[in-house]
XYZ file of N, CA and C in Angstrom:
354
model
N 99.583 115.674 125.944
C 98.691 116.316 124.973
C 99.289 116.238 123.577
N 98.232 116.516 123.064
C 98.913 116.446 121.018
C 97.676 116.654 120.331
N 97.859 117.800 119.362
C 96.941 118.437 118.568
C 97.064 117.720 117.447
N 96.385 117.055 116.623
C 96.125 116.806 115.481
C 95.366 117.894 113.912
N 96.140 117.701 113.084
C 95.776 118.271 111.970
C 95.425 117.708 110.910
N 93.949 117.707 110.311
C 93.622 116.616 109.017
C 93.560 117.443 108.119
N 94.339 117.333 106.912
C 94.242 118.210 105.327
C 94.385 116.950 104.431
N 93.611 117.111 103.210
C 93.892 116.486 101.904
C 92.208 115.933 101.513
N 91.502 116.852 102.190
C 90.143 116.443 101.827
C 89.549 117.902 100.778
N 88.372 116.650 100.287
C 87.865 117.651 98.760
C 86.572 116.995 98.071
N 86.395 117.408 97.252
C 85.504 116.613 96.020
C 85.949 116.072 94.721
N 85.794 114.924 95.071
C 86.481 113.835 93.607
C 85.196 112.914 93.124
N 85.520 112.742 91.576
C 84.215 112.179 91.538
C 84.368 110.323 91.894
N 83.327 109.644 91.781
C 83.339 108.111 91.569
C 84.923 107.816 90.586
N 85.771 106.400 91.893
C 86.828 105.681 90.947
C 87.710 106.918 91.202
N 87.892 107.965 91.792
C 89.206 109.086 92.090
C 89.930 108.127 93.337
N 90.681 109.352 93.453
C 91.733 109.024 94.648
C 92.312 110.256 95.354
N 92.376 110.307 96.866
C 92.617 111.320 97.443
C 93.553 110.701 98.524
N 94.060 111.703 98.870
C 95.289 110.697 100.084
C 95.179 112.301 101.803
N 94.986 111.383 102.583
C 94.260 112.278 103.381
C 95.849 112.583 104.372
N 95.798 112.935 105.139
C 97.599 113.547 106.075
C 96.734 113.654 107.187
N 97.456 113.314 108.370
C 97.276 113.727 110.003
C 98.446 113.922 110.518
N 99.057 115.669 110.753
C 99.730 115.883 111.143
C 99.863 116.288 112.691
N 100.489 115.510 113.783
C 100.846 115.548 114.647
C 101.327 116.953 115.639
N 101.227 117.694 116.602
C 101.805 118.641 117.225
C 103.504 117.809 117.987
N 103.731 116.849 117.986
C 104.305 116.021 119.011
C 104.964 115.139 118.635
N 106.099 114.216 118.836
C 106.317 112.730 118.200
C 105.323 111.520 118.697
N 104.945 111.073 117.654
C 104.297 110.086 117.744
C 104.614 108.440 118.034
N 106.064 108.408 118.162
C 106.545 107.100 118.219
C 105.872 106.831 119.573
N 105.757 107.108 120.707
C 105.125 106.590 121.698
C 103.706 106.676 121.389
N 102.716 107.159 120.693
C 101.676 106.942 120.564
C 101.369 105.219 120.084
N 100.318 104.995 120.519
C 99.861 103.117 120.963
C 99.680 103.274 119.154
N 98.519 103.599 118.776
C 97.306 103.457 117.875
C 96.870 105.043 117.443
N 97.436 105.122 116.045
C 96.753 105.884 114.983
C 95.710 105.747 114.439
N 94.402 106.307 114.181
C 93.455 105.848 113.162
C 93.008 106.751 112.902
N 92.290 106.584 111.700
C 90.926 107.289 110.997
C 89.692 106.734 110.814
N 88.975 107.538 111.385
C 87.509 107.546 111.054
C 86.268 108.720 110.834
N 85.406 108.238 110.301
C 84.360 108.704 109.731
C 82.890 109.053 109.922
N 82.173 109.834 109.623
C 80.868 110.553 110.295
C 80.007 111.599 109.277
N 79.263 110.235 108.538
C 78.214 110.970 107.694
C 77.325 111.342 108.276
N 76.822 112.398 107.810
C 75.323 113.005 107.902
C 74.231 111.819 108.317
N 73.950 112.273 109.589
C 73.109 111.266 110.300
C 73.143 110.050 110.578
N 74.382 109.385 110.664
C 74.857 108.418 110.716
C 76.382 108.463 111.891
N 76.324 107.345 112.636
C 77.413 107.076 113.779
C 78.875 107.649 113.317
N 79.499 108.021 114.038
C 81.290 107.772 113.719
C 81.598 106.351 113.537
N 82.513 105.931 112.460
C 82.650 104.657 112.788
C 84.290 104.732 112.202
N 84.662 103.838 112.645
C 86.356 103.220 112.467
C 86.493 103.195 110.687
N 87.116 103.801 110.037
C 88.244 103.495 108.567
C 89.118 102.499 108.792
N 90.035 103.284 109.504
C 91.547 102.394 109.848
C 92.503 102.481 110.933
N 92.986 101.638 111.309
C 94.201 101.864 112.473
C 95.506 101.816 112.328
N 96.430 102.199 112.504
C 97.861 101.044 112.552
C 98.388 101.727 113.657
N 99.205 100.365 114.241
C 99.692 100.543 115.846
C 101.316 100.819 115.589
N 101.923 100.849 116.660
C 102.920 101.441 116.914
C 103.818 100.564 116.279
N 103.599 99.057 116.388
C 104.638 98.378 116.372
C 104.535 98.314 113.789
N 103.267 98.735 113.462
C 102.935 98.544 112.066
C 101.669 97.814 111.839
N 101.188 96.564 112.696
C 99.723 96.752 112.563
C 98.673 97.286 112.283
N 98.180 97.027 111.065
C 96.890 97.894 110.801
C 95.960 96.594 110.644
N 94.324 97.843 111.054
C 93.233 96.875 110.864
C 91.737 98.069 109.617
N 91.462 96.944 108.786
C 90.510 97.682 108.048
C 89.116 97.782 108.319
N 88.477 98.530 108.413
C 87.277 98.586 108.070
C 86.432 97.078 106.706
N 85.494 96.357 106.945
C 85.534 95.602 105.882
C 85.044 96.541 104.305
N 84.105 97.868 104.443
C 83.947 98.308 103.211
C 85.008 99.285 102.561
N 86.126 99.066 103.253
C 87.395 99.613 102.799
C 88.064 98.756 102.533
N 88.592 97.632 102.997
C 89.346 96.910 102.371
C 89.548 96.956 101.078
N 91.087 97.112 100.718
C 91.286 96.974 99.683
C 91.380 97.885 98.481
N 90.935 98.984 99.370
C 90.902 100.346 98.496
C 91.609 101.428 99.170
N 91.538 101.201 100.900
C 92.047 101.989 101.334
C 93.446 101.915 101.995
N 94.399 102.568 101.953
C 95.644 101.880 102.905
C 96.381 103.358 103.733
N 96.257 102.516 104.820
C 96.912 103.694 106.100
C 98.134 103.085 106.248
N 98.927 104.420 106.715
C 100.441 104.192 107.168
C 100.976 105.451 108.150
N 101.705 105.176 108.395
C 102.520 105.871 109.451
C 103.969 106.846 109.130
N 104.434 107.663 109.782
C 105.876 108.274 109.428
C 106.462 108.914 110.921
N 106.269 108.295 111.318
C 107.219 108.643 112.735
C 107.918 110.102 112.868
N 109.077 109.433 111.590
C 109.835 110.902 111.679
C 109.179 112.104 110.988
N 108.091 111.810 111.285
C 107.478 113.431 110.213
C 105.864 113.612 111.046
N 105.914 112.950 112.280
C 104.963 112.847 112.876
C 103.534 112.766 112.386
N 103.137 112.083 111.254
C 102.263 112.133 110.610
C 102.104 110.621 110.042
N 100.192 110.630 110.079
C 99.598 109.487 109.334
C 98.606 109.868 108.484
N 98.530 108.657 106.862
C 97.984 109.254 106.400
C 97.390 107.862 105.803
N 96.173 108.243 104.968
C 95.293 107.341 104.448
C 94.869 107.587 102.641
N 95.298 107.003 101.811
C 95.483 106.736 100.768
C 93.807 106.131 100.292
N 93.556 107.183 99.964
C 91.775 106.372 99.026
C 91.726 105.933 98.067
N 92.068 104.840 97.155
C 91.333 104.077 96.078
C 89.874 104.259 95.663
N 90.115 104.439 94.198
C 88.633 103.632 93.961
C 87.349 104.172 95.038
N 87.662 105.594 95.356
C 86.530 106.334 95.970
C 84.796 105.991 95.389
N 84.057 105.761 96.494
C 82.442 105.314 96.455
C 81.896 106.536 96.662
N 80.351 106.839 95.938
C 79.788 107.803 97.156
C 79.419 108.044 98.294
N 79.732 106.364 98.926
C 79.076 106.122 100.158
C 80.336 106.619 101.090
N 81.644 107.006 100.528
C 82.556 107.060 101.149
C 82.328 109.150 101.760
N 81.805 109.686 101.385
C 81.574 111.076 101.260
C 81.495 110.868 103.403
N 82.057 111.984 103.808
C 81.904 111.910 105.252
C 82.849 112.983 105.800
N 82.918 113.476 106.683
C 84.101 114.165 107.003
C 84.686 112.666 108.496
N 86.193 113.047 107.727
C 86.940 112.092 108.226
C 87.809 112.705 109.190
N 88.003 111.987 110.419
C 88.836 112.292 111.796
C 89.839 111.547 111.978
N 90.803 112.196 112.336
C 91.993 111.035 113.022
C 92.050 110.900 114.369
N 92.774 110.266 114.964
C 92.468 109.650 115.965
C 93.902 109.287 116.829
N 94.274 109.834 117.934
C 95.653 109.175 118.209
C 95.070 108.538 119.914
N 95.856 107.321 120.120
C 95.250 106.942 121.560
C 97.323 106.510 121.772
N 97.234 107.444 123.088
C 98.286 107.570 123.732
C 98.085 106.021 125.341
N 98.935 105.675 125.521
C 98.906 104.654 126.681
C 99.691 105.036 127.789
N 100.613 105.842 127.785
C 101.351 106.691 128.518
C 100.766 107.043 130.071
N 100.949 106.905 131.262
C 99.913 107.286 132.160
C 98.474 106.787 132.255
N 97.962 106.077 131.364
C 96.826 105.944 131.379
C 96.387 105.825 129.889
N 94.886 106.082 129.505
C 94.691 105.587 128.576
C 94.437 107.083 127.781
N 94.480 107.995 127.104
C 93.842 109.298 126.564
C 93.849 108.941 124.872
N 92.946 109.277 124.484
C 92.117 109.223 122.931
C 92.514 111.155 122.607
N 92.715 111.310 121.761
C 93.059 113.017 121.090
C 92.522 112.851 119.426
N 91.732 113.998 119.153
C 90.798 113.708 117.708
C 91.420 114.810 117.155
N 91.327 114.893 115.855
C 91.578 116.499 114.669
C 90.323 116.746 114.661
N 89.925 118.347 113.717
C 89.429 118.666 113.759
C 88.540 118.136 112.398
N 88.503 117.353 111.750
C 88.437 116.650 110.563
C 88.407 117.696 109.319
N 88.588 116.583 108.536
C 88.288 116.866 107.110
C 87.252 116.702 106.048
N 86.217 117.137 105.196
C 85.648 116.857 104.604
C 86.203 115.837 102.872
N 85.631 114.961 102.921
C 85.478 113.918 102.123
C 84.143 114.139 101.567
N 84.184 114.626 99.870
C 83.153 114.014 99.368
C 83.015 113.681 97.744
N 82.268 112.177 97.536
C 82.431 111.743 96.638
C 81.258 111.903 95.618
N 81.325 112.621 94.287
C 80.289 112.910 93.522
C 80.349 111.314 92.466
N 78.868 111.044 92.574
C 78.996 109.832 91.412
C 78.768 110.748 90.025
């Protein structure tokens, strides 16, 4: 098991920058795959970003390039760095840890709100 915690969400306008934290209950070095993702108003959850255990990350294509995820092992925490915030980016954002350990288990935060005023 492992509780996740998402803080660093708010209201920024168009062209800001916010840097989001997922803090861990647990060490995360055995966790497979970190990510974040997202869930506007009436619209699917869908994938932001990943990075795997070994440093692999994969982007979203309407993030690329604005957004960058990373990892900290020793501080059990991942976090996601927003560029150049859109309004389309407004969503409350989830993290995501998928453990491989025993089997396969997915563990979510309770998210954060993201929203972008143009």
């Amino acid at each position: 098991q492992v509780q996740l915690v998402e803080s660093g969400g708010g209201l920024v306008q168009a062209g800001g920058s916010l840097r989001l934290s997922c803090a861990a209950s647990r060490s995360i070095s055995s966790i497979d795959a970190m990510g974040w993702y997202r869930q506007a108003p009436g619209k699917q959850r869908e994938l932001v970003a990943t990075v795997r255990q070994g440093g692999g990350t994969n982007y979203a294509d309407s993030v690329k390039g604005r957004f960058t995820i990373s990892r900290d092992n020793a501080k059990n925490t991942v976090y996601l760095q927003m560029n150049s915030l859109k309004p389309e980016d407004t969503a409350v954002y989830y993290c995501k840890a998928r453990s491989l350990v025993g089997g396969l288990y997915d563990y979510w935060g309770q998210g954060t709100q993201v929203t972008v005023s143009s």
